[in-house]
Amino acid sequence: MAKIPFTTGIGYDVHRLEKGLPCRLCGVDIPFEKGFVAHSDGDVALHALCDALLGASNLGDIGHLFPPSDPQFKGVNSLILLKVVAEKVQEAGFDIGNVDIVIIAERPKIAPHLGAMKETLASILGEEVQISIKATTNEKLGFAGREEGIASFATCLLVRQ
Ligand code: MG
């Protein structure tokens, strides 16, 4: 079978919230009394996006590429991880068509930061990539509803070069 000209991928991530830690989503630092418990900066949106891109290019997953046991990724800005993933996707013979991210958070309010988030992602992925970022609450249900954690889903479409 000829290689398909387009591939899609899906990614999911969640990190626990604790008081007094930094809260960074899509590379943007958001003022909030809680932040992520994580080996890296805990940017769930970027981790979900990395996994979507790695899935669509069949290159494994983020935990395999950047093992949490590796001290060089301690506290790492996940934009650096996204840059590495985007380069690997290119090397594997794909251009990124679009990405679509959902952030599931009761608080903080994400909407005021969407513009900065999109600009930040465009600076890594390129201006030609269609970037969508959306946020929703969890209607106060479950861990996200109780503000114990924030989750994110992402999908993407890759175009074979
Ligand atoms: Mg993660």
PDB file of C-alpha atoms in Angstrom, residues 6 8 15 26 44 47 57 64 72 94 99 104 107-108 110 117 123:
ATOM      1  CA  PHE A   6      -2.044  12.681   5.585  1.00  0.00           C
ATOM      2  CA  THR A   8      -3.588  12.295  12.321  1.00  0.00           C
ATOM      3  CA  HIS A  15      -0.848  16.886  35.901  1.00  0.00           C
ATOM      4  CA  CYS A  26       0.975  26.356  26.027  1.00  0.00           C
ATOM      5  CA  VAL A  44      -0.137  19.485  30.009  1.00  0.00           C
ATOM      6  CA  HIS A  47       2.629  17.396  26.461  1.00  0.00           C
ATOM      7  CA  SER A  57       4.396  10.574  12.748  1.00  0.00           C
ATOM      8  CA  HIS A  64       9.887   7.497  25.659  1.00  0.00           C
ATOM      9  CA  GLN A  72      18.316  16.917  32.163  1.00  0.00           C
ATOM     10  CA  PHE A  94       6.011  15.495   7.527  1.00  0.00           C
ATOM     11  CA  VAL A  99      -3.122  21.373  15.604  1.00  0.00           C
ATOM     12  CA  ILE A 104      -9.839  21.117  30.756  1.00  0.00           C
ATOM     13  CA  ARG A 107      -9.729  27.514  37.060  1.00  0.00           C
ATOM     14  CA  PRO A 108      -7.725  29.575  36.115  1.00  0.00           C
ATOM     15  CA  ILE A 110      -7.792  30.382  30.084  1.00  0.00           C
ATOM     16  CA  MET A 117      -0.663  30.933  23.704  1.00  0.00           C
ATOM     17  CA  SER A 123       6.810  30.884  17.120  1.00  0.00           C
TER      18      SER A 123
END
